[in-house]
mmCIF file of C-alpha atoms and ligand atoms in Angstrom:
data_model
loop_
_atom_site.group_PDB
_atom_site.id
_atom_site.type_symbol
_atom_site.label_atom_id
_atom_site.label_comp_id
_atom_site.label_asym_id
_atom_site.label_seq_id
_atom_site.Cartn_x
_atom_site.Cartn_y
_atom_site.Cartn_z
ATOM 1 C CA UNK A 1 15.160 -1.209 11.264
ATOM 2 C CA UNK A 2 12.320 0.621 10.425
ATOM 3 C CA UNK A 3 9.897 1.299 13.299
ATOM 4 C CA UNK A 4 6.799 -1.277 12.692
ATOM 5 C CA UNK A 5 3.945 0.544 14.312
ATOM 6 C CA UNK A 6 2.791 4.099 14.619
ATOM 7 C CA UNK A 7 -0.084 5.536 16.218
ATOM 8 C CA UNK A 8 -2.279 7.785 14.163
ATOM 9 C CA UNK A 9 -5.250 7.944 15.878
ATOM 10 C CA UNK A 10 -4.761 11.630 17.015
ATOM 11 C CA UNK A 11 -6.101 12.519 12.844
ATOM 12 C CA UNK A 12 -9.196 10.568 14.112
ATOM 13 C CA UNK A 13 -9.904 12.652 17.199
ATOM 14 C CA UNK A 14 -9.661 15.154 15.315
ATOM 15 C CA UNK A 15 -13.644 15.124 14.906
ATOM 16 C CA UNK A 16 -14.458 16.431 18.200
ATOM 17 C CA UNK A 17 -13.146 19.861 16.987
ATOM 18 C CA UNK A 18 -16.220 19.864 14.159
ATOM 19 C CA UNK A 19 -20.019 20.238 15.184
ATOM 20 C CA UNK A 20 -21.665 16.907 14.172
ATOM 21 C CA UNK A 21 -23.435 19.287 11.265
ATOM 22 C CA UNK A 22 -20.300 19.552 9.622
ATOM 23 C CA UNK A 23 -18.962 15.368 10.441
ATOM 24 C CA UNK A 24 -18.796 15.145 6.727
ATOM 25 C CA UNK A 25 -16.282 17.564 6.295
ATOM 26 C CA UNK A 26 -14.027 16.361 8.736
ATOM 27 C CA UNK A 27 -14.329 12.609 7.216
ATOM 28 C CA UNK A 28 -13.506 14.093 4.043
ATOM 29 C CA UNK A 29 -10.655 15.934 5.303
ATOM 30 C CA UNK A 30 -9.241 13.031 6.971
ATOM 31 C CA UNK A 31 -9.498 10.958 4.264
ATOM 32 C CA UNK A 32 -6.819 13.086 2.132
ATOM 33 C CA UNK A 33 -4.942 13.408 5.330
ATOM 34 C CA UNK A 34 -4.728 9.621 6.024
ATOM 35 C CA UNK A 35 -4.707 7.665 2.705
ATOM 36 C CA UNK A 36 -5.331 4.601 4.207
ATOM 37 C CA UNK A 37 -8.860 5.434 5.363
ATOM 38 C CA UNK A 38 -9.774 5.635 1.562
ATOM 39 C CA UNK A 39 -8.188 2.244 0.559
ATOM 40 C CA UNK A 40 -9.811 0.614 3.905
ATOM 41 C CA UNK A 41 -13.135 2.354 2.401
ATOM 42 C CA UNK A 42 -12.612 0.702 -1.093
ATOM 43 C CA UNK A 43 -11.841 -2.559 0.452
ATOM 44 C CA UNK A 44 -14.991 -2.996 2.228
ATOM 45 C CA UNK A 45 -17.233 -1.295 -0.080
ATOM 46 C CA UNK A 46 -18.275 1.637 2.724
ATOM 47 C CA UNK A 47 -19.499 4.914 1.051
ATOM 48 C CA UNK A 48 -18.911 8.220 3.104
ATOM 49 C CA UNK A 49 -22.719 7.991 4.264
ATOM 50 C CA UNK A 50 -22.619 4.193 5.993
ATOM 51 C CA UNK A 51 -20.047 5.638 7.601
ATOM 52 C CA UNK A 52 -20.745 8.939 8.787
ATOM 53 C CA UNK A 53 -23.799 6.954 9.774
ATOM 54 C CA UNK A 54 -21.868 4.840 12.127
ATOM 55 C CA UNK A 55 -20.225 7.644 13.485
ATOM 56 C CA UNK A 56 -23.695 9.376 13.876
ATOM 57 C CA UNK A 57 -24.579 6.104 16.123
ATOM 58 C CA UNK A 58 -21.737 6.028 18.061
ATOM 59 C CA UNK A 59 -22.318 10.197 19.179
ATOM 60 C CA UNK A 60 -19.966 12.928 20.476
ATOM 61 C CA UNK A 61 -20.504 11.750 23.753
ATOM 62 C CA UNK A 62 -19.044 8.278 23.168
ATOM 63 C CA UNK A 63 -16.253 9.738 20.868
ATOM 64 C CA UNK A 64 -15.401 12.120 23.395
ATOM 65 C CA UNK A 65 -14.914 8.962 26.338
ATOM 66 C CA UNK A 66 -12.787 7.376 24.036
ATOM 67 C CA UNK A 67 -10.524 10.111 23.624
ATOM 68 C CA UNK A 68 -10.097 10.562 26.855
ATOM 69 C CA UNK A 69 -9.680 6.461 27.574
ATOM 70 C CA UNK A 70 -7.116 6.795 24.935
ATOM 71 C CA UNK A 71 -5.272 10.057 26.249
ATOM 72 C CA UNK A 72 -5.340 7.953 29.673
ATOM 73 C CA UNK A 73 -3.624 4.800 28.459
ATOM 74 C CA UNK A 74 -2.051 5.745 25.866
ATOM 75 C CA UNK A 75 1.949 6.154 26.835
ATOM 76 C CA UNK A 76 0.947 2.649 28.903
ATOM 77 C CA UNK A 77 -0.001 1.007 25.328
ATOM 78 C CA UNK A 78 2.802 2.315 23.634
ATOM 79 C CA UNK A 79 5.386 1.219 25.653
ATOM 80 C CA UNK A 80 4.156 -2.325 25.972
ATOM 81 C CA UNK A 81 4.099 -2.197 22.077
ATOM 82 C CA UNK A 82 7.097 -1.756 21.846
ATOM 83 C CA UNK A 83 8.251 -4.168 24.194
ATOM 84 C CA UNK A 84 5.955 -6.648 22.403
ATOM 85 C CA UNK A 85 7.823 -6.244 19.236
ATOM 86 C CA UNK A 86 11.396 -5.843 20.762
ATOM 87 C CA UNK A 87 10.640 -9.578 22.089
ATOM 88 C CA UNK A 88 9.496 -11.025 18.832
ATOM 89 C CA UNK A 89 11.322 -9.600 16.296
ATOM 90 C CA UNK A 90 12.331 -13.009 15.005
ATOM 91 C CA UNK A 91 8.417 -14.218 15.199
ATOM 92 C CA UNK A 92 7.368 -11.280 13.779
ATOM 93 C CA UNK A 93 9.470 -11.934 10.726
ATOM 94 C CA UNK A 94 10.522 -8.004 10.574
ATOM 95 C CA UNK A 95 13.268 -8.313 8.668
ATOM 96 C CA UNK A 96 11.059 -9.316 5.938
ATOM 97 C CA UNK A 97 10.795 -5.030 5.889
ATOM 98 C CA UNK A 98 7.311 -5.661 3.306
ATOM 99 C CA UNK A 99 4.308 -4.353 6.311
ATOM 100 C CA UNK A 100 4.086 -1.493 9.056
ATOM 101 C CA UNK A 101 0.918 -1.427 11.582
ATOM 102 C CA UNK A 102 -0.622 1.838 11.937
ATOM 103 C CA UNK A 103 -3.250 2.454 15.478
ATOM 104 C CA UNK A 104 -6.422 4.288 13.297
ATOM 105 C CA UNK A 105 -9.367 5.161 13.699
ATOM 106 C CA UNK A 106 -11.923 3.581 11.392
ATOM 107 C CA UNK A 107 -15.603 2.506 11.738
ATOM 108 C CA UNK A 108 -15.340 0.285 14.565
ATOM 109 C CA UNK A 109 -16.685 -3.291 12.769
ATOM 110 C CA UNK A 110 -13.403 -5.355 12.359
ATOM 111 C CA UNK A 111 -10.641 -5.496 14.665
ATOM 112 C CA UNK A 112 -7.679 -4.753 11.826
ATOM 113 C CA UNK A 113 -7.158 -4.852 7.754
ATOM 114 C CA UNK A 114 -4.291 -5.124 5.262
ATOM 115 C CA UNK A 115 -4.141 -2.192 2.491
ATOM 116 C CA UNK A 116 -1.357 -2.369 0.108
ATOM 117 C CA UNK A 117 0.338 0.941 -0.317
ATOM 118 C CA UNK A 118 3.087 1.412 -3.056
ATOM 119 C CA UNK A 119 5.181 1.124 -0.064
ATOM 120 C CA UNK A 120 4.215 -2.229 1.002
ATOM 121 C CA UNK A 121 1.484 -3.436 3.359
ATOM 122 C CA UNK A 122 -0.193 -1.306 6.262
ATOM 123 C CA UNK A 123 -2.049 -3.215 8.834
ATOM 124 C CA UNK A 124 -4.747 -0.979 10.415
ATOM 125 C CA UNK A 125 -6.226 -1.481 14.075
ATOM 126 C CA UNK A 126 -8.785 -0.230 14.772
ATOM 127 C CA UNK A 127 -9.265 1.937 17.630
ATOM 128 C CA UNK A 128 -12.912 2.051 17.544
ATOM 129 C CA UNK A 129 -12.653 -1.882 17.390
ATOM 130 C CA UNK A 130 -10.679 -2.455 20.533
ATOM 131 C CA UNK A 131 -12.298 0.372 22.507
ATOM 132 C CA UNK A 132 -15.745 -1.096 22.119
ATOM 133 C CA UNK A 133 -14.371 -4.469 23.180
ATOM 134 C CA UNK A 134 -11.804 -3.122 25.626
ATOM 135 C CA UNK A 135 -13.358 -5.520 28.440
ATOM 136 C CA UNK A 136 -12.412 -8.648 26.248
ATOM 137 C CA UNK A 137 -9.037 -7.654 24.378
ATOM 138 C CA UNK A 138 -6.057 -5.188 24.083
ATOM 139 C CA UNK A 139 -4.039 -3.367 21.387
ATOM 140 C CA UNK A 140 -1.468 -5.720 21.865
ATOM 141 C CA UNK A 141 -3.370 -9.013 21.880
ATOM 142 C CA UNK A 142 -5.429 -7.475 17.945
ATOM 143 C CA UNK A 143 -1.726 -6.580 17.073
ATOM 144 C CA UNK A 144 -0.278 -9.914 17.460
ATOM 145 C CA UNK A 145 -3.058 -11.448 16.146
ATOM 146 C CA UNK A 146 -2.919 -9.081 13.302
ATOM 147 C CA UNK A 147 1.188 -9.392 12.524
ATOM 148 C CA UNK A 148 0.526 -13.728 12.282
ATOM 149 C CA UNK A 149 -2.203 -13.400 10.293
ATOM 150 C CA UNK A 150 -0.371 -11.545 7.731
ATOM 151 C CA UNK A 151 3.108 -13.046 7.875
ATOM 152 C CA UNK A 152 1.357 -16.577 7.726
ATOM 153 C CA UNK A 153 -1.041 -15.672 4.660
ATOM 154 C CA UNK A 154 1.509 -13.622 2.807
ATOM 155 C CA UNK A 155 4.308 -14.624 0.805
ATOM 156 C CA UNK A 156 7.119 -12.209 1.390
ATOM 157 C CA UNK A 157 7.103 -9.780 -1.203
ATOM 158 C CA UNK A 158 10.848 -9.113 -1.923
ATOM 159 C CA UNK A 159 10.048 -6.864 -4.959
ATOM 160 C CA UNK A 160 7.767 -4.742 -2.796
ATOM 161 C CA UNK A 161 9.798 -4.588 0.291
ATOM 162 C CA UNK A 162 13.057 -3.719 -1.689
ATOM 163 C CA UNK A 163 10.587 -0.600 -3.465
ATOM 164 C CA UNK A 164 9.754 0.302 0.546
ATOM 165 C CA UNK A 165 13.305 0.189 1.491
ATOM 166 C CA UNK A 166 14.825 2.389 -1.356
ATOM 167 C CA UNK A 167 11.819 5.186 -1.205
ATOM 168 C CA UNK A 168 12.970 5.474 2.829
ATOM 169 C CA UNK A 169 16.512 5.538 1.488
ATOM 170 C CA UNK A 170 15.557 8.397 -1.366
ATOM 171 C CA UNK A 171 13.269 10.223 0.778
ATOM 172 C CA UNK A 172 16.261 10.521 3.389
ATOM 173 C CA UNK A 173 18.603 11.935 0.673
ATOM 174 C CA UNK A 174 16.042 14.543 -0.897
ATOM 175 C CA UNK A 175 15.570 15.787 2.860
ATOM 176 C CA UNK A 176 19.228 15.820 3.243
ATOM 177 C CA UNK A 177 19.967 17.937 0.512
ATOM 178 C CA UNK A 178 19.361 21.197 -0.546
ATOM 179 C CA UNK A 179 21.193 20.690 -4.085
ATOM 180 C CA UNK A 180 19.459 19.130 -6.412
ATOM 181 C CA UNK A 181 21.852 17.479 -8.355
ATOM 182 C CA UNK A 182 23.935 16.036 -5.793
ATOM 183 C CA UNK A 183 20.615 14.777 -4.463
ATOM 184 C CA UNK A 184 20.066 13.284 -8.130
ATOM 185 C CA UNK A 185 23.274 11.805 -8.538
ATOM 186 C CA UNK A 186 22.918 10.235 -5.401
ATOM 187 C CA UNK A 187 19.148 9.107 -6.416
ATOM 188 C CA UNK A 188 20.487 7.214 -9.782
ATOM 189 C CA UNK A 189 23.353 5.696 -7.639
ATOM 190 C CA UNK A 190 21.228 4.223 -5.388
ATOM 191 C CA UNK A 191 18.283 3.125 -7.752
ATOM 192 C CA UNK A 192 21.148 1.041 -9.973
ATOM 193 C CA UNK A 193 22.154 -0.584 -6.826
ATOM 194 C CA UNK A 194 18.596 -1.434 -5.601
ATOM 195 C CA UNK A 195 17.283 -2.768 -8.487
ATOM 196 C CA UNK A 196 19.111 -5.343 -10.667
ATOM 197 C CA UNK A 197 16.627 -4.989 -13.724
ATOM 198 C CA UNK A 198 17.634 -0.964 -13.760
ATOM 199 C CA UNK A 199 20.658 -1.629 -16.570
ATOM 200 C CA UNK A 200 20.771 2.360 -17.185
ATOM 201 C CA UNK A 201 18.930 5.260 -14.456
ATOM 202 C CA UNK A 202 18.846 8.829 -15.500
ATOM 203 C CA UNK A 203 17.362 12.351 -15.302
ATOM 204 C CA UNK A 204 16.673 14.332 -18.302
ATOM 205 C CA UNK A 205 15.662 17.883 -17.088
ATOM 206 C CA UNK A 206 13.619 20.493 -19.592
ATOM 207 C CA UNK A 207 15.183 23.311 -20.361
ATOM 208 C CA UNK A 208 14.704 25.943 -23.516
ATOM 209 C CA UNK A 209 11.575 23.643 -24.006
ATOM 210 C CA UNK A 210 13.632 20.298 -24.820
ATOM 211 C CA UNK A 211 15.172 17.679 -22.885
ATOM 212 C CA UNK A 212 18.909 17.399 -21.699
ATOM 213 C CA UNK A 213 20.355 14.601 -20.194
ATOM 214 C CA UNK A 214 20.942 14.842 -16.232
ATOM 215 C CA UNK A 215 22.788 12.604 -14.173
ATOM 216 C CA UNK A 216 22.854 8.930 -14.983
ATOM 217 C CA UNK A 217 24.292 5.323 -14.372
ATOM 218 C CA UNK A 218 25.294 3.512 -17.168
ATOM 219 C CA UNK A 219 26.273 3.331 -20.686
ATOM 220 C CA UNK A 220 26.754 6.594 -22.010
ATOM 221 C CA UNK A 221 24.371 7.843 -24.537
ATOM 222 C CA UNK A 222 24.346 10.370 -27.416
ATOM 223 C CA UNK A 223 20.841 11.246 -26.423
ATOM 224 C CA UNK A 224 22.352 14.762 -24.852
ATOM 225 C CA UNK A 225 19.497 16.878 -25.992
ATOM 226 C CA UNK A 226 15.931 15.337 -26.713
ATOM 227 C CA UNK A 227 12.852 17.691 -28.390
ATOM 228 C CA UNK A 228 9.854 17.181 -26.795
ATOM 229 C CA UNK A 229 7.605 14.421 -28.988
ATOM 230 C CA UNK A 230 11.170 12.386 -29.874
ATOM 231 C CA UNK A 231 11.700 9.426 -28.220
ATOM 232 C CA UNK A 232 9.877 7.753 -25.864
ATOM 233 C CA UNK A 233 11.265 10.288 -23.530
ATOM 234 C CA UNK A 234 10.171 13.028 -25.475
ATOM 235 C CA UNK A 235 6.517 11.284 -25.901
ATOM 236 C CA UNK A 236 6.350 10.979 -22.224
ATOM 237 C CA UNK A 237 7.262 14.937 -21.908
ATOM 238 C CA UNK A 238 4.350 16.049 -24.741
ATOM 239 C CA UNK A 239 2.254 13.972 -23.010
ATOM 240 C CA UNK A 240 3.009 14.299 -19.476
ATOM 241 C CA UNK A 241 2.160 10.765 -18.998
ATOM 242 C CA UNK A 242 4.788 8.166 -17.774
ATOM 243 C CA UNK A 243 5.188 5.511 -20.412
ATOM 244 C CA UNK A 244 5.865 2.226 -19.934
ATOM 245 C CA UNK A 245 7.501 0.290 -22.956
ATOM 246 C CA UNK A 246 7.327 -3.643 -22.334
ATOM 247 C CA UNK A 247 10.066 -4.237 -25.902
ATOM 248 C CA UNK A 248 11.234 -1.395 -27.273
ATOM 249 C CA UNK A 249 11.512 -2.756 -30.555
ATOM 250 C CA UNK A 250 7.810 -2.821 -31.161
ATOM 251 C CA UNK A 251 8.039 0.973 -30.901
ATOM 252 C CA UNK A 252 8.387 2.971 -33.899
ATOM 253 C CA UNK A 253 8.998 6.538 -32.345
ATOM 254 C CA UNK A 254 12.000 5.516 -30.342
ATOM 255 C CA UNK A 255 15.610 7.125 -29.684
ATOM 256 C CA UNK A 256 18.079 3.907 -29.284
ATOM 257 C CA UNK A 257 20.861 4.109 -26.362
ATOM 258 C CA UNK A 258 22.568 0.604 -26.735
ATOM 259 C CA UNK A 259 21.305 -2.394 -28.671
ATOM 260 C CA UNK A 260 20.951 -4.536 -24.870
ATOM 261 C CA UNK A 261 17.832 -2.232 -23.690
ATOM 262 C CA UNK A 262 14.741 -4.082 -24.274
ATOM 263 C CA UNK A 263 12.133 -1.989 -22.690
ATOM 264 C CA UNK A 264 12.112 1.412 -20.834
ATOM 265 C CA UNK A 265 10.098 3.218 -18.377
ATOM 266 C CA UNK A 266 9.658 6.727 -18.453
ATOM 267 C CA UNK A 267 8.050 8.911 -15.665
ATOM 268 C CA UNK A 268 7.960 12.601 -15.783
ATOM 269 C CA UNK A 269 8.941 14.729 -12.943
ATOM 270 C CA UNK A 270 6.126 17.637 -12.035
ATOM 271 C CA UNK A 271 7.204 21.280 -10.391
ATOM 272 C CA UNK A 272 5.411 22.791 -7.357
ATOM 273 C CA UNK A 273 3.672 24.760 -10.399
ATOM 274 C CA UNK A 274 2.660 21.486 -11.893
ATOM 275 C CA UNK A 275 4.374 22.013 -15.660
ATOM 276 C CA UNK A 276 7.024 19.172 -16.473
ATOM 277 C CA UNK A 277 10.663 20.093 -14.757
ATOM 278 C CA UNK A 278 12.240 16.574 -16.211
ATOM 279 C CA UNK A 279 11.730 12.774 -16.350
ATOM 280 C CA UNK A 280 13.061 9.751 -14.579
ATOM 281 C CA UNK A 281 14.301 7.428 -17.763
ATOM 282 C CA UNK A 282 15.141 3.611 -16.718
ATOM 283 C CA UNK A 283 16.021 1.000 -19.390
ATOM 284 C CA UNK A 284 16.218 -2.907 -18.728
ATOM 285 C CA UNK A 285 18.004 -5.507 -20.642
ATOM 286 C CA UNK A 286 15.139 -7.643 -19.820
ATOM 287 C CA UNK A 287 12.133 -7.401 -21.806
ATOM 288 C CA UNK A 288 8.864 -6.234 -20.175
ATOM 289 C CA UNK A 289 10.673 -5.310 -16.673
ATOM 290 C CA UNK A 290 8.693 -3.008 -15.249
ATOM 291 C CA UNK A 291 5.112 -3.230 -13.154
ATOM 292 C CA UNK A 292 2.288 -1.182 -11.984
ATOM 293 C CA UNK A 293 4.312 -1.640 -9.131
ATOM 294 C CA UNK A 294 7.756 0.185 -10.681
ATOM 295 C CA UNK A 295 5.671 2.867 -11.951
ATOM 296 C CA UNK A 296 3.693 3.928 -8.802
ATOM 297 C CA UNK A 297 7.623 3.835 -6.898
ATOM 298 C CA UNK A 298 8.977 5.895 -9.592
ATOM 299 C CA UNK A 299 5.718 8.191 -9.932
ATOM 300 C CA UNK A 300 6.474 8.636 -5.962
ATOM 301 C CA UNK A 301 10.131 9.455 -5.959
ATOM 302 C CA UNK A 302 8.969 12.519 -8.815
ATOM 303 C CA UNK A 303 6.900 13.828 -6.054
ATOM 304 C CA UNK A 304 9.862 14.018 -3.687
ATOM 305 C CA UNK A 305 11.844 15.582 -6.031
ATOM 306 C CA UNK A 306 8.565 18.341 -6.516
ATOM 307 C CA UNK A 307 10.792 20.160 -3.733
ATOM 308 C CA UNK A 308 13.735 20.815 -6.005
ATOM 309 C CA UNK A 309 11.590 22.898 -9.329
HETATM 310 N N1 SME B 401 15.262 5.608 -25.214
HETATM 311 C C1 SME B 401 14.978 6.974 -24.954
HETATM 312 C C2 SME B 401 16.174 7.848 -25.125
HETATM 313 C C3 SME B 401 16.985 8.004 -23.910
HETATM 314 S S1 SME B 401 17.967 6.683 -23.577
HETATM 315 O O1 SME B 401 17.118 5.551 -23.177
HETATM 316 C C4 SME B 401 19.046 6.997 -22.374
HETATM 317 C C5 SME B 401 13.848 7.458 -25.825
HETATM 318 O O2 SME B 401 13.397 6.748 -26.738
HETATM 319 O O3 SME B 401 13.403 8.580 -25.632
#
């Protein structure tokens, strides 16, 4: 199982290293540190100023006792976490595998929020919440609270969790291996298994300035070699955009594999030097199969494979 909470609130403390001249920078380093503190920001409508406002009312001084309070209780809190959630696993519905709870630090006004990663849902605490009310609650008490709240007003998002589930699997692999194309045949392997709408997974890879085909799952094609502008795969390559094709016989500029696909998504696969290395290619039988949702999990498992070009 995957572990449900983590505390991150060591990023947050991080502003006691910076004079309070230079709080902006820190909150806008954080804030490409810790994604989340960007999506909570968009959420509630704060701009940087409201809150390096806040933080300007709460002082150093205050900041600086509630590191310490934290660096105090802190192993205390985390073990009892994780006794909490040993106990309820069944209440907590964590096989369900769609939400994680992170410990943040945030502004201080609510006691947690729901952001929706690509990777499911991330339930934020609030540090600054619970410290300020430490006399009248716990971590564990805004937790629970938290975890029902969510599991009672959210369906279970099986599509989401299964994307959560496969990008731990992928990310494992990529880390595992220093070859990348046992790492890629092991990638297409376990993206037709994960997803029954994926009716053929490959890698085309650039090379001499075209396309050749890479590993793959499924019917085999006589699209070996693709120029760059051919094709919806050679589109995406020009462009360097992923392309999503909801019925691929709308499309005029497109290279046929096998009469059953009925759309396609394309997402191309950036090096550390940022120029196009290859492309993740998926084709359905099913029209209009893929989401905003398949394209930001594909668009993520490119930057894994970043390490490889
Ligand atoms: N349909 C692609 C060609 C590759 S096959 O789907 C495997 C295209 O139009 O570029």
């Amino acid at each position: 199982m995957r572990s449900v909470f983590r505390d991150i609130t060591d990023n947050f403390f991080e502003i006691l290293s910076y004079k309070k001249e230079e709080w902006n920078k820190f909150w806008h380093i954080y804030k490409i540190k810790v994604p989340y503190v960007e999506l909570y920001q968009k959420k509630n409508e704060l701009s940087d100023e409201k809150i390096l406002n806040k933080l300007f009312s709460y002082g150093r001084k205050y900041l600086d006792e509630m590191f310490w309070y934290k660096f105090e209780n802190a192993e205390k809190v985390k073990t009892e976490i994780i006794k909490m959630v040993g106990k309820n696993v069944q209440k907590y519905n964590l096989q369900r595998g769609d939400y994680t709870v992170r410990i943040i630090g945030l502004t201080g006004d609510k006691p947690y929020e729901f952001v929706d990663t690509y990777a499911g849902t991330i339930i934020l605490i609030d540090y600054l919440y619970f410290y300020k009310n430490k006399e009248k609650t716990t971590i564990k008490e805004i937790m629970d609270k938290a975890i029902l709240d969510f599991i009672e007003n959210n369906e279970v998002n099986e599509k989401k969790a299964n994307f959560w589930i496969t990008y731990d699997e992928i990310k494992k692999v990529v880390y595992d291996n220093k070859n990348k194309n046992i790492a890629m045949k092991k990638i297409v392997k376990i993206l037709d298994k994960r997803f029954d709408y994926f009716d053929w997974t490959g890698f085309y890879l650039v090379e001499n300035n075209e396309l050749k085909l890479g590993e793959f799952i499924g019917e085999p094609t006589e699209h070996k070699k693709i120029k760059f502008g051919e094709g919806i795969c050679g589109q995406a390559a020009e462009t360097q955009k992923t392309f999503v094709v909801k019925d691929v016989n709308k499309e005029s500029n497109y290279l046929s594999c096998s009469p059953k696909t009925k759309s396609e998504i394309v997402v191309p696969i950036f090096g550390k030097n940022n120029s196009i290395v290859g492309e993740i290619d998926i084709d359905s039988h099913k029209v209009n199969a893929f989401d905003d949702g398949d394209k930001e999990f594909l668009e993520n498992i490119a930057i894994l494979l970043k390490k490889y070009f």
